[in-house]
Backbone as a printed PyTorch tensor [residue, N CA C, xyz], in Angstrom:
tensor([[[  0.8450,  -1.1960,   0.0000],
         [  0.0000,   0.0000,   0.0000],
         [  0.8770,   1.2420,   0.0000]],

        [[  0.3450,   2.3750,  -0.5070],
         [  1.1060,   3.6170,  -0.4510],
         [  1.3450,   4.0480,   0.9800]],

        [[  2.1910,   5.0390,   1.1590],
         [  2.4920,   5.5310,   2.4920],
         [  1.2730,   6.0910,   3.1950]],

        [[  1.3580,   6.1600,   4.4950],
         [  0.2420,   6.6000,   5.3290],
         [  0.1880,   8.1290,   5.3500]],

        [[ -0.6370,   8.7180,   4.4740],
         [ -0.8430,  10.1630,   4.4550],
         [ -2.1340,  10.4560,   5.2160]],

        [[ -1.9930,  10.7500,   6.5020],
         [ -3.1780,  10.8950,   7.3480],
         [ -4.0400,  12.0890,   6.9740]],

        [[ -3.4710,  13.0400,   6.2570],
         [ -4.2500,  14.2050,   5.8390],
         [ -5.3700,  13.7980,   4.8800]],

        [[ -5.2210,  12.6540,   4.2140],
         [ -6.2380,  12.2020,   3.2540],
         [ -7.3690,  11.4270,   3.9210]],

        [[ -7.2130,  11.0990,   5.1870],
         [ -8.1880,  10.2250,   5.8430],
         [ -9.5460,  10.9010,   6.0330]],

        [[-10.5830,  10.1870,   5.6030],
         [-11.9510,  10.5720,   5.9080],
         [-12.4070,   9.7310,   7.1010]],

        [[-13.4370,  10.2090,   7.7860],
         [-13.9270,   9.4730,   8.9470],
         [-15.4440,   9.3910,   8.8950]],

        [[-15.9670,   8.1800,   8.9870],
         [-17.4070,   7.9410,   9.0480],
         [-17.7400,   7.4960,  10.4720]],

        [[-18.3630,   8.3560,  11.2710],
         [-18.5990,   8.0380,  12.6850],
         [-19.3390,   6.7140,  12.9030]],

        [[-20.2490,   6.3550,  11.9980],
         [-21.0190,   5.1200,  12.1910],
         [-20.1390,   3.8800,  12.1640]],

        [[-18.9580,   3.9850,  11.5560],
         [-18.0740,   2.8160,  11.4510],
         [-17.7430,   2.2440,  12.8170]],

        [[-17.4560,   3.1080,  13.7680],
         [-17.0860,   2.6320,  15.1040],
         [-18.2410,   1.8940,  15.7760]],

        [[-19.4670,   2.2660,  15.4180],
         [-20.6340,   1.6290,  16.0290],
         [-21.0090,   0.3100,  15.3580]],

        [[-20.7650,   0.2060,  14.0480],
         [-21.2930,  -0.9830,  13.3640],
         [-20.2430,  -1.9990,  12.9380]],

        [[-18.9580,  -1.6580,  13.0640],
         [-17.9490,  -2.5560,  12.4960],
         [-17.8920,  -3.9050,  13.2090]],

        [[-18.0650,  -3.9290,  14.5210],
         [-17.9930,  -5.2140,  15.2270],
         [-19.2130,  -6.0950,  14.9520]],

        [[-20.4580,  -5.5440,  14.9720],
         [-21.5940,  -6.3900,  14.5800],
         [-21.4880,  -6.9030,  13.1460]],

        [[-20.9990,  -6.0720,  12.2330],
         [-20.8160,  -6.5370,  10.8560],
         [-19.7750,  -7.6550,  10.8170]],

        [[-18.6820,  -7.4770,  11.5400],
         [-17.6230,  -8.4850,  11.5610],
         [-18.1290,  -9.8250,  12.0840]],

        [[-19.0500,  -9.7880,  13.0360],
         [-19.5900, -11.0340,  13.5800],
         [-20.3400, -11.8160,  12.5090]],

        [[-21.0560, -11.1080,  11.6440],
         [-21.7520, -11.7860,  10.5480],
         [-20.7540, -12.2690,   9.4970]],

        [[-19.7540, -11.4540,   9.2040],
         [-18.7320, -11.8760,   8.2490],
         [-18.0260, -13.1470,   8.7140]],

        [[-17.8070, -13.2560,  10.0020],
         [-17.1530, -14.4430,  10.5530],
         [-17.9000, -15.7110,  10.1360]],

        [[-19.2220, -15.6050,  10.1010],
         [-20.0420, -16.7700,   9.7690],
         [-20.2220, -16.9530,   8.2690]],

        [[-20.1120, -15.8810,   7.4900],
         [-20.4900, -15.9450,   6.0750],
         [-19.3220, -15.9700,   5.0940]],

        [[-18.1770, -15.4290,   5.4670],
         [-17.0490, -15.4140,   4.5340],
         [-16.4790, -16.8160,   4.3460]],

        [[-15.9180, -17.0990,   3.1850],
         [-15.2020, -18.3610,   3.0260],
         [-13.9800, -18.3840,   3.9400]],

        [[-13.4110, -19.5510,   4.1220],
         [-12.2850, -19.6930,   5.0420],
         [-11.1250, -18.7890,   4.6370]],

        [[-10.9250, -18.6430,   3.3430],
         [ -9.8930, -17.7630,   2.8250],
         [-10.3400, -17.2770,   1.4530]],

        [[ -9.5350, -16.4280,   0.8190],
         [ -9.8680, -15.9490,  -0.5140],
         [ -9.9240, -14.4350,  -0.5770]],

        [[-10.3220, -13.9250,  -1.7500],
         [-10.3620, -12.4820,  -1.9800],
         [-11.7550, -11.9370,  -1.6790]],

        [[-11.8000, -10.8900,  -0.8540],
         [-13.0440, -10.1950,  -0.5520],
         [-13.0170,  -8.8600,  -1.2830]],

        [[-13.9310,  -8.6800,  -2.2150],
         [-14.0560,  -7.4210,  -2.9400],
         [-15.0590,  -6.5420,  -2.2000]],

        [[-14.5950,  -5.3910,  -1.7160],
         [-15.5120,  -4.4440,  -1.0760],
         [-15.8620,  -3.3610,  -2.0960]],

        [[-17.1290,  -3.2610,  -2.4210],
         [-17.6220,  -2.2470,  -3.3500],
         [-18.0760,  -1.0400,  -2.5350]],

        [[-17.6560,   0.1510,  -2.9590],
         [-17.9940,   1.3980,  -2.2700],
         [-17.4010,   1.4080,  -0.8550]],

        [[-16.0870,   1.3320,  -0.7750],
         [-15.3970,   1.2560,   0.5230],
         [-15.4340,   2.5530,   1.3070]],

        [[-15.7660,   3.6690,   0.6500],
         [-15.8960,   4.9280,   1.3800],
         [-14.5890,   5.3790,   1.9950]],

        [[-14.6100,   5.6110,   3.2960],
         [-13.4150,   6.1040,   3.9840],
         [-12.2940,   5.0800,   4.0330]],

        [[-12.6490,   3.7810,   3.9890],
         [-11.6540,   2.7160,   4.1170],
         [-11.5330,   2.1700,   5.5180]],

        [[-12.2620,   2.7540,   6.4570],
         [-12.1560,   2.3130,   7.8600],
         [-12.6510,   0.8880,   8.0580]],

        [[-13.7420,   0.5310,   7.3940],
         [-14.2300,  -0.8470,   7.5190],
         [-13.1920,  -1.8320,   6.9910]],

        [[-12.6520,  -1.5420,   5.8110],
         [-11.6830,  -2.4610,   5.2070],
         [-10.4810,  -2.6580,   6.1210]],

        [[ -9.9740,  -1.5660,   6.6800],
         [ -8.8100,  -1.6630,   7.5640],
         [ -9.1300,  -2.5240,   8.7870]],

        [[-10.3020,  -2.3330,   9.3610],
         [-10.7050,  -3.0890,  10.5540],
         [-10.8600,  -4.5710,  10.2270]],

        [[-11.5590,  -4.8660,   9.1250],
         [-11.7930,  -6.2650,   8.7680],
         [-10.4980,  -6.9680,   8.3630]],

        [[ -9.6030,  -6.2530,   7.7030],
         [ -8.3400,  -6.8590,   7.2850],
         [ -7.5160,  -7.3050,   8.4830]],

        [[ -7.5890,  -6.5450,   9.5640],
         [ -6.8670,  -6.9470,  10.7780],
         [ -7.5390,  -8.1290,  11.4550]],

        [[ -8.8700,  -8.1830,  11.3890],
         [ -9.5970,  -9.2910,  12.0240],
         [ -9.4920, -10.5800,  11.2230]],

        [[ -9.4380, -10.4540,   9.8940],
         [ -9.4180, -11.6130,   9.0020],
         [ -8.1730, -11.5400,   8.1280]],

        [[ -6.9970, -11.7250,   8.6970],
         [ -5.7500, -11.4990,   7.9510],
         [ -5.4480, -12.5460,   6.8910]],

        [[ -6.1290, -13.6920,   6.9100],
         [ -5.8470, -14.7080,   5.8930],
         [ -6.5850, -14.4150,   4.5880]],

        [[ -7.5220, -13.4840,   4.6200],
         [ -8.2150, -13.0800,   3.4060],
         [ -7.4340, -11.9640,   2.7130]],

        [[ -7.5930, -11.8900,   1.4110],
         [ -7.0640, -10.7670,   0.6350],
         [ -8.2150,  -9.7850,   0.4350]],

        [[ -7.9880,  -8.5310,   0.7940],
         [ -9.0340,  -7.5200,   0.7350],
         [ -8.7820,  -6.5680,  -0.4250]],

        [[ -9.8050,  -6.3880,  -1.2470],
         [ -9.7150,  -5.4670,  -2.3830],
         [-10.7440,  -4.3450,  -2.2010]],

        [[-10.3050,  -3.2040,  -1.6610],
         [-11.2270,  -2.0760,  -1.5220],
         [-11.3960,  -1.3400,  -2.8450]],

        [[-12.5690,  -0.7320,  -3.0320],
         [-12.8440,   0.0390,  -4.2400],
         [-13.7560,   1.2090,  -3.8920]],

        [[-13.7700,   2.1990,  -4.7760],
         [-14.7120,   3.3060,  -4.6510],
         [-14.6660,   4.1150,  -5.9470]],

        [[-15.7760,   4.7340,  -6.3410],
         [-15.7440,   5.5710,  -7.5380],
         [-15.1740,   6.9590,  -7.3020]],

        [[-15.0290,   7.3570,  -6.0440],
         [-14.6030,   8.7140,  -5.6910],
         [-13.0840,   8.7750,  -5.4890]],

        [[-12.3680,   9.5800,  -6.2780],
         [-10.9130,   9.6710,  -6.1110],
         [-10.4960,  10.0740,  -4.6920]],

        [[-11.2740,  10.9410,  -4.0580],
         [-10.9500,  11.3370,  -2.6910],
         [-11.0470,  10.1750,  -1.7160]],

        [[-12.0080,   9.2980,  -1.9640],
         [-12.1430,   8.1140,  -1.1120],
         [-10.9560,   7.1830,  -1.2920]],

        [[-10.4380,   7.0660,  -2.4990],
         [ -9.3080,   6.1640,  -2.7380],
         [ -8.0960,   6.5740,  -1.9170]],

        [[ -7.8630,   7.8830,  -1.7890],
         [ -6.7580,   8.3460,  -0.9600],
         [ -6.9810,   8.0310,   0.5060]],

        [[ -8.2100,   8.1820,   0.9660],
         [ -8.5370,   7.8660,   2.3580],
         [ -8.3610,   6.3790,   2.6340]],

        [[ -8.8350,   5.5430,   1.7030],
         [ -8.6960,   4.0950,   1.8710],
         [ -7.2200,   3.7110,   1.9660]],

        [[ -6.4110,   4.2710,   1.0630],
         [ -4.9870,   3.9520,   1.0630],
         [ -4.3430,   4.3310,   2.3850]],

        [[ -4.7610,   5.4600,   2.9560],
         [ -4.1810,   5.8970,   4.2190],
         [ -4.5860,   4.9850,   5.3760]],

        [[ -5.8850,   4.6840,   5.4780],
         [ -6.3450,   3.8260,   6.5700],
         [ -5.7410,   2.4250,   6.4860]],

        [[ -5.5130,   1.9380,   5.2730],
         [ -5.0430,   0.5600,   5.0890],
         [ -3.5260,   0.4520,   4.9310]],

        [[ -2.8180,   1.5590,   5.0610],
         [ -1.3610,   1.5420,   4.9270],
         [ -0.7480,   0.5580,   5.9150]],

        [[  0.1660,  -0.2730,   5.4340],
         [  0.8560,  -1.2330,   6.2980],
         [  0.1290,  -2.5490,   6.4730]],

        [[ -1.1010,  -2.6600,   5.9590],
         [ -1.8440,  -3.9180,   6.0620],
         [ -1.5580,  -4.7330,   4.7970]],

        [[ -0.7570,  -5.7580,   4.9330],
         [ -0.2470,  -6.4710,   3.7640],
         [ -1.3050,  -7.3150,   3.0710]],

        [[ -2.4380,  -7.5630,   3.7440],
         [ -3.4960,  -8.3500,   3.1070],
         [ -4.4630,  -7.4680,   2.3200]],

        [[ -4.2260,  -6.1480,   2.2930],
         [ -5.0880,  -5.2180,   1.5640],
         [ -4.3980,  -4.7910,   0.2730]],

        [[ -5.0680,  -5.0020,  -0.8470],
         [ -4.5460,  -4.5720,  -2.1370],
         [ -4.7820,  -3.0750,  -2.3260]],

        [[ -4.0120,  -2.4210,  -3.1830],
         [ -4.2420,  -0.9990,  -3.4390],
         [ -5.6810,  -0.7590,  -3.8900]],

        [[ -6.3210,   0.3090,  -3.4030],
         [ -7.7170,   0.5610,  -3.7630],
         [ -7.8680,   0.8450,  -5.2590]],

        [[ -8.9870,   0.4040,  -5.8010],
         [ -9.2740,   0.5720,  -7.2220],
         [-10.4970,   1.4680,  -7.4180]],

        [[-10.4780,   2.2450,  -8.4940],
         [-11.6630,   3.0020,  -8.8820],
         [-12.6580,   2.0280,  -9.5010]],

        [[-13.8550,   1.9730,  -8.9460],
         [-14.8740,   1.0560,  -9.4540],
         [-16.2340,   1.7270,  -9.3810]],

        [[-16.8830,   1.8030, -10.5260],
         [-18.2560,   2.2860, -10.6320],
         [-19.1490,   1.0580, -10.7230]],

        [[-20.0090,   0.8660,  -9.7350],
         [-20.8300,  -0.3480,  -9.6910],
         [-21.7160,  -0.4930, -10.9220]],

        [[-22.0600,   0.6120, -11.5710],
         [-22.9380,   0.5320, -12.7380],
         [-22.2100,   0.1150, -14.0130]],

        [[-20.8880,   0.0880, -13.9760],
         [-20.1080,  -0.2140, -15.1800],
         [-20.2840,  -1.6720, -15.6050]],

        [[-20.2690,  -1.8970, -16.9000],
         [-20.4150,  -3.2540, -17.4230],
         [-19.1640,  -4.0910, -17.1970]],

        [[-18.0260,  -3.4220, -17.0220],
         [-16.7610,  -4.1280, -16.7750],
         [-16.1120,  -3.5350, -15.5290]],

        [[-15.7140,  -4.4030, -14.6190],
         [-15.0540,  -3.9850, -13.3850],
         [-13.5650,  -4.2950, -13.4850]],

        [[-12.7240,  -3.5740, -12.7280],
         [-11.2740,  -3.8050, -12.7820],
         [-10.8210,  -4.9920, -11.9330]],

        [[-11.7140,  -5.9400, -11.7160],
         [-11.4340,  -7.1460, -10.9400],
         [-12.0100,  -8.3210, -11.7200]],

        [[-11.2460,  -9.3970, -11.8460],
         [-11.6930, -10.5240, -12.6520],
         [-12.5060, -11.5480, -11.8630]],

        [[-12.2110, -11.6750, -10.5770],
         [-12.8980, -12.6860,  -9.7670],
         [-12.7720, -12.3180,  -8.2970]],

        [[-13.6720, -12.8540,  -7.4870],
         [-13.6230, -12.6600,  -6.0380],
         [-14.2800, -13.8630,  -5.3760]],

        [[-13.9440, -14.0620,  -4.1180],
         [-14.5430, -15.1590,  -3.3600],
         [-15.6860, -14.6820,  -2.4730]],

        [[-15.8440, -13.3690,  -2.3610],
         [-16.9740, -12.7520,  -1.6630],
         [-17.0430, -11.3060,  -2.1250]],

        [[-18.2540, -10.7610,  -2.1910],
         [-18.4570,  -9.3460,  -2.4810],
         [-19.1960,  -8.7310,  -1.2970]],

        [[-18.6320,  -7.6430,  -0.7830],
         [-19.1840,  -6.9620,   0.3830],
         [-19.5100,  -5.5230,   0.0120]],

        [[-20.6820,  -5.0590,   0.4050],
         [-21.0860,  -3.6820,   0.1080],
         [-21.8250,  -3.1160,   1.3100]],

        [[-21.2590,  -2.0750,   1.8980],
         [-21.8000,  -1.4810,   3.1250],
         [-22.3030,  -0.0680,   2.8350]],

        [[-23.5610,   0.1550,   3.1490],
         [-24.1400,   1.5070,   3.0900],
         [-23.9610,   2.1940,   1.7390]],

        [[-24.2520,   1.4700,   0.6620],
         [-24.2250,   2.0950,  -0.6530],
         [-25.6200,   2.2910,  -1.2320]],

        [[-26.4930,   1.3030,  -1.0570],
         [-27.7410,   1.2570,  -1.8170],
         [-28.5980,   2.5100,  -1.6320]],

        [[-28.5930,   3.0740,  -0.4370],
         [-29.4760,   4.2110,  -0.1700],
         [-28.8630,   5.5590,  -0.5340]],

        [[-27.5620,   5.6010,  -0.7990],
         [-26.9210,   6.8720,  -1.1660],
         [-26.3500,   6.8060,  -2.5800]],

        [[-27.0720,   6.1120,  -3.4500],
         [-26.7160,   6.0310,  -4.8650],
         [-27.9970,   5.7270,  -5.6320]],

        [[-28.0190,   5.9850,  -6.9300],
         [-29.1850,   5.5900,  -7.7230],
         [-29.3920,   4.0800,  -7.6590]],

        [[-30.6340,   3.6530,  -7.8040],
         [-30.9480,   2.2220,  -7.7650],
         [-30.1250,   1.4530,  -8.7910]],

        [[-29.7610,   2.1210,  -9.8890],
         [-28.9600,   1.4810, -10.9290],
         [-27.6360,   0.9600, -10.3750]],

        [[-27.1020,   1.6250,  -9.3470],
         [-25.8400,   1.1660,  -8.7540],
         [-26.0260,  -0.1750,  -8.0540]],

        [[-27.1550,  -0.3690,  -7.3760],
         [-27.4080,  -1.6480,  -6.7140],
         [-27.6460,  -2.7460,  -7.7430]],

        [[-28.3580,  -2.4150,  -8.8130],
         [-28.5350,  -3.3980,  -9.8910],
         [-27.1800,  -3.7610, -10.5010]],

        [[-26.3090,  -2.7620, -10.6470],
         [-24.9680,  -3.0250, -11.1610],
         [-24.1450,  -3.8810, -10.2110]],

        [[-24.3480,  -3.6720,  -8.9150],
         [-23.6550,  -4.4840,  -7.9100],
         [-24.0080,  -5.9560,  -8.0680]],

        [[-25.2930,  -6.2370,  -8.2240],
         [-25.7320,  -7.6250,  -8.3670],
         [-25.2070,  -8.2210,  -9.6740]],

        [[-25.2440,  -7.4270, -10.7450],
         [-24.7310,  -7.9150, -12.0280],
         [-23.2340,  -8.1990, -11.9410]],

        [[-22.4990,  -7.3120, -11.2760],
         [-21.0650,  -7.5250, -11.1160],
         [-20.7640,  -8.7490, -10.2750]],

        [[-21.5470,  -8.9450,  -9.2250],
         [-21.3550, -10.1270,  -8.3780],
         [-21.5900, -11.4000,  -9.1750]],

        [[-22.5740, -11.3620, -10.0680],
         [-22.8280, -12.5380, -10.9090],
         [-21.6210, -12.8530, -11.7940]],

        [[-20.9770, -11.8080, -12.3060],
         [-19.8140, -12.0200, -13.1740],
         [-18.6200, -12.5560, -12.4010]],

        [[-18.4390, -12.1050, -11.1580],
         [-17.2010, -12.3820, -10.4240],
         [-17.2610, -13.5980,  -9.5080]],

        [[-18.4270, -13.8670,  -8.9460],
         [-18.5030, -14.8870,  -7.8990],
         [-18.7880, -16.2760,  -8.4580]],

        [[-18.0840, -17.2580,  -7.9170],
         [-18.4090, -18.6500,  -8.2270],
         [-19.6980, -19.0280,  -7.5050]],

        [[-20.3250, -20.1030,  -7.9410],
         [-21.5540, -20.5430,  -7.2970],
         [-21.2770, -20.8600,  -5.8280]],

        [[-22.1550, -20.3720,  -4.9740],
         [-22.0190, -20.5890,  -3.5440],
         [-21.2950, -19.4850,  -2.8180]],

        [[-20.5820, -18.6150,  -3.5420],
         [-19.8600, -17.5070,  -2.9080],
         [-20.8470, -16.4010,  -2.5180]],

        [[-20.6070, -15.7070,  -1.4080],
         [-21.6010, -14.7680,  -0.9000],
         [-21.4950, -13.3490,  -1.4490]],

        [[-22.6680, -12.7590,  -1.6800],
         [-22.8320, -11.3280,  -1.8950],
         [-23.4670, -10.7970,  -0.6200]],

        [[-22.7870,  -9.8650,   0.0520],
         [-23.1940,  -9.4210,   1.3880],
         [-23.4150,  -7.9090,   1.3790]],

        [[-24.6120,  -7.4870,   1.7970],
         [-24.9310,  -6.0660,   1.8770],
         [-25.3250,  -5.7030,   3.2970]],

        [[-25.0120,  -4.4590,   3.6660],
         [-25.3870,  -3.9360,   4.9750],
         [-25.9790,  -2.5500,   4.7880]],

        [[-26.9910,  -2.2380,   5.5750],
         [-27.5460,  -0.8930,   5.5530],
         [-28.9770,  -0.8690,   6.0460]],

        [[-29.6250,   0.2990,   5.9580],
         [-31.0340,   0.4020,   6.3210],
         [-31.9020,   0.0300,   5.1130]],

        [[-32.8460,  -0.8480,   5.3150],
         [-33.7200,  -1.3050,   4.2310],
         [-35.1750,  -1.3230,   4.6980]],

        [[-36.0820,  -1.0670,   3.7740],
         [-37.5050,  -1.2470,   4.0400],
         [-37.8610,  -2.7140,   3.8030]],

        [[-38.8590,  -3.1920,   4.5750],
         [-39.3200,  -4.5640,   4.3940],
         [-40.8310,  -4.6240,   4.4570]],

        [[-41.4130,  -5.4300,   3.5990],
         [-42.8620,  -5.6220,   3.5900],
         [-43.3080,  -6.1720,   4.9370]],

        [[-44.2950,  -5.5350,   5.5430],
         [-44.8520,  -6.0120,   6.8050],
         [-44.0560,  -5.6280,   8.0330]],

        [[-42.9790,  -4.8810,   7.8530],
         [-42.1590,  -4.4410,   8.9870],
         [-42.1640,  -2.9080,   9.0090]],

        [[-42.6400,  -2.3400,  10.1000],
         [-42.7270,  -0.8890,  10.1830],
         [-41.3300,  -0.2660,  10.1770]],

        [[-41.1520,   0.7330,   9.3330],
         [-39.8670,   1.4260,   9.2640],
         [-39.7270,   2.3540,  10.4590]],

        [[-38.5890,   2.3130,  11.1230],
         [-38.3590,   3.1460,  12.3030],
         [-38.4800,   4.6270,  11.9430]],

        [[-39.0360,   5.4490,  12.8360],
         [-39.1490,   6.8850,  12.5590],
         [-37.8120,   7.5260,  12.1770]],

        [[-36.7300,   7.0760,  12.7990],
         [-35.4180,   7.6430,  12.4670],
         [-35.0360,   7.3240,  11.0200]],

        [[-35.4060,   6.1170,  10.5570],
         [-35.1130,   5.7640,   9.1690],
         [-36.0110,   6.5140,   8.1940]],

        [[-37.2540,   6.7860,   8.5980],
         [-38.1400,   7.5870,   7.7460],
         [-37.5670,   9.0000,   7.5710]],

        [[-37.0800,   9.5640,   8.6680],
         [-36.4800,  10.8940,   8.5970],
         [-35.2120,  10.8670,   7.7440]],

        [[-34.4460,   9.8120,   7.8940],
         [-33.2280,   9.6540,   7.0970],
         [-33.5730,   9.5630,   5.6160]],

        [[-34.6000,   8.7970,   5.3030],
         [-35.0360,   8.6470,   3.9200],
         [-35.4310,  10.0010,   3.3330]],

        [[-36.1640,  10.7900,   4.0960],
         [-36.5870,  12.1010,   3.6160],
         [-35.3900,  13.0140,   3.3730]],

        [[-34.4020,  12.9490,   4.2610],
         [-33.2220,  13.8020,   4.0950],
         [-32.4000,  13.3660,   2.8850]],

        [[-32.3420,  12.0700,   2.6450],
         [-31.6240,  11.5700,   1.4740],
         [-32.2800,  12.0640,   0.1900]],

        [[-33.5950,  11.9390,   0.1180],
         [-34.3110,  12.3410,  -1.0950],
         [-34.2570,  13.8490,  -1.3100]],

        [[-34.1240,  14.6000,  -0.2180],
         [-33.9760,  16.0510,  -0.3540],
         [-32.6230,  16.3990,  -0.9680]],

        [[-31.6130,  15.5910,  -0.6590],
         [-30.2780,  15.8150,  -1.2240],
         [-30.2010,  15.3730,  -2.6730]],

        [[-30.8520,  14.2430,  -2.9940],
         [-30.8360,  13.7180,  -4.3590],
         [-32.0690,  12.8310,  -4.5070]],

        [[-33.0070,  13.1850,  -5.3830],
         [-34.2340,  12.3900,  -5.5080],
         [-33.9980,  10.9540,  -5.9600]],

        [[-32.8030,  10.6510,  -6.4560],
         [-32.4910,   9.2800,  -6.8670],
         [-32.0670,   8.4190,  -5.6870]],

        [[-31.8710,   9.0500,  -4.5240],
         [-31.4490,   8.3260,  -3.3400],
         [-32.6530,   7.9300,  -2.4890]],

        [[-32.3990,   7.1480,  -1.4360],
         [-33.4450,   6.7850,  -0.4970],
         [-33.3800,   5.3220,  -0.1150]],

        [[-34.0810,   4.9770,   0.9710],
         [-34.1000,   3.5910,   1.4350],
         [-34.7570,   2.6960,   0.3880]],

        [[-34.1990,   1.5110,   0.2160],
         [-34.7100,   0.5410,  -0.7560],
         [-35.4890,  -0.5650,  -0.0540]],

        [[-36.2760,  -1.2870,  -0.8520],
         [-37.0450,  -2.4080,  -0.3290],
         [-36.2570,  -3.7030,  -0.5090]],

        [[-36.2230,  -4.4900,   0.5600],
         [-35.5580,  -5.7980,   0.4820],
         [-36.1610,  -6.6290,  -0.6440]],

        [[-37.4800,  -6.5470,  -0.7920],
         [-38.1560,  -7.3560,  -1.8050],
         [-37.6930,  -6.9880,  -3.2220]],

        [[-37.3920,  -5.7060,  -3.4380],
         [-36.8950,  -5.3000,  -4.7530],
         [-35.5000,  -5.8600,  -5.0050]],

        [[-34.6760,  -5.8790,  -3.9460],
         [-33.3420,  -6.4630,  -4.0910],
         [-33.4370,  -7.9640,  -4.2980]],

        [[-34.3510,  -8.6100,  -3.5820],
         [-34.5490, -10.0490,  -3.7750],
         [-34.8710, -10.3540,  -5.2380]],

        [[-35.7520,  -9.5430,  -5.8360],
         [-36.1530,  -9.7740,  -7.2240],
         [-34.9850,  -9.5360,  -8.1810]],

        [[-34.2200,  -8.4730,  -7.9270],
         [-33.0540,  -8.1860,  -8.7740],
         [-32.0170,  -9.2940,  -8.6510]],

        [[-31.8310,  -9.7920,  -7.4350],
         [-30.8730, -10.8730,  -7.2160],
         [-31.3400, -12.1610,  -7.8990]],

        [[-32.6300, -12.4610,  -7.7880],
         [-33.1660, -13.6760,  -8.3950],
         [-32.9790, -13.6580,  -9.9030]],

        [[-33.1150, -12.4780, -10.5090],
         [-32.9320, -12.3560, -11.9550],
         [-31.5000, -12.6810, -12.3730]],

        [[-30.5650, -12.5920, -11.4320],
         [-29.1610, -12.9100, -11.7040],
         [-28.7550, -14.2650, -11.1120]],

        [[-29.7410, -15.0290, -10.6580],
         [-29.4570, -16.3650, -10.1640],
         [-29.1530, -16.4560,  -8.6820]],

        [[-29.3000, -15.3500,  -7.9450],
         [-29.0130, -15.3380,  -6.5090],
         [-30.2990, -15.5140,  -5.6970]],

        [[-30.1680, -16.1520,  -4.5590],
         [-31.2620, -16.2440,  -3.6000],
         [-30.7710, -15.7370,  -2.2550]],

        [[-31.6460, -15.0430,  -1.5430],
         [-31.2580, -14.5690,  -0.2050],
         [-31.2400, -15.7570,   0.7440]],

        [[-30.0920, -15.9730,   1.3880],
         [-29.9420, -17.0930,   2.3130],
         [-30.0410, -16.6720,   3.7720]],

        [[-29.9460, -15.3570,   4.0140],
         [-29.9710, -14.9200,   5.4120],
         [-30.2840, -13.4240,   5.4820]],

        [[-31.0510, -13.0360,   6.4670],
         [-31.2720, -11.6380,   6.8330],
         [-30.9770, -11.5230,   8.3190]],

        [[-30.0560, -10.6410,   8.6640],
         [-29.6260, -10.4970,  10.0590],
         [-30.0140,  -9.1080,  10.5500]],

        [[-30.7910,  -9.0650,  11.6280],
         [-31.1320,  -7.7840,  12.2510],
         [-29.8760,  -7.2070,  12.8960]],

        [[-29.6220,  -5.9320,  12.6230],
         [-28.4320,  -5.2800,  13.1330],
         [-28.8230,  -4.0680,  13.9840]],

        [[-27.8800,  -3.5230,  14.7690],
         [-28.1880,  -2.3450,  15.5820],
         [-28.6070,  -1.1480,  14.7260]],

        [[-29.3010,  -0.2230,  15.3470],
         [-29.6860,   1.0570,  14.7390],
         [-30.5430,   0.8630,  13.4900]],

        [[-31.4270,  -0.1430,  13.5320],
         [-32.4080,  -0.3610,  12.4610],
         [-31.7730,  -0.6630,  11.1030]],

        [[-30.6390,  -1.3440,  11.1230],
         [-29.9910,  -1.8050,   9.8980],
         [-30.1480,  -3.3190,   9.7880]],

        [[-29.8610,  -3.8390,   8.5970],
         [-29.8700,  -5.2860,   8.4080],
         [-28.6840,  -5.6780,   7.5410]],

        [[-28.3070,  -6.9440,   7.6390],
         [-27.3580,  -7.5270,   6.6910],
         [-28.0990,  -8.5590,   5.8710]],

        [[-27.8500,  -8.5230,   4.5620],
         [-28.4950,  -9.4040,   3.6100],
         [-27.4380, -10.2290,   2.9090]],

        [[-27.6190, -11.5380,   2.8950],
         [-26.6400, -12.4320,   2.2610],
         [-27.3260, -13.1800,   1.1390]],

        [[-26.6950, -13.1490,  -0.0260],
         [-27.2110, -13.8220,  -1.2260],
         [-26.1520, -14.7880,  -1.7510]],

        [[-26.6260, -15.8990,  -2.2750],
         [-25.7410, -16.8860,  -2.9050],
         [-26.4480, -17.4950,  -4.1110]],

        [[-25.6440, -17.9370,  -5.0580],
         [-26.2040, -18.6600,  -6.2220],
         [-26.0910, -20.1600,  -5.9920]]])
């Protein structure tokens, strides 16, 4: 990894609150070893934390934002199991990665156009072998489950910033995943009204 330029580091406060619960699910869902492709790595704090917890895996962080790539490189400096961050647009038909043993995406679906989530599923279909997991984390709406008032307010604030953003329905993701040969194998309730969704072919 490049040198540790701390001036480039971004900080997402929620990372400190959710990284350990997410790691507990990863412990159960990741393959014993292999490459984990993280789509939309953001600040890079999650990748750095998980790489230390799961050092036998190879971690490939990505993000479409050049500023995020610098932050990821800084947070992950010195972690030999982390590959240099790559620019990756989830909507692109071709990704700069040929294969992965797991795809992880944290807090992207609600702060990007729905096309990005559809692209994520399509990319996972191209990269993952049968049985390998596609893992998402974030706030999601669910049929028959009342959305928390805090998430409703969050949804409204997201749509005010960009009408293409907002909380998504699990059922819509299930349908998009099914169209690519994936089935949801697990839904895990997480703190602060978030969930983790695991899909496999």
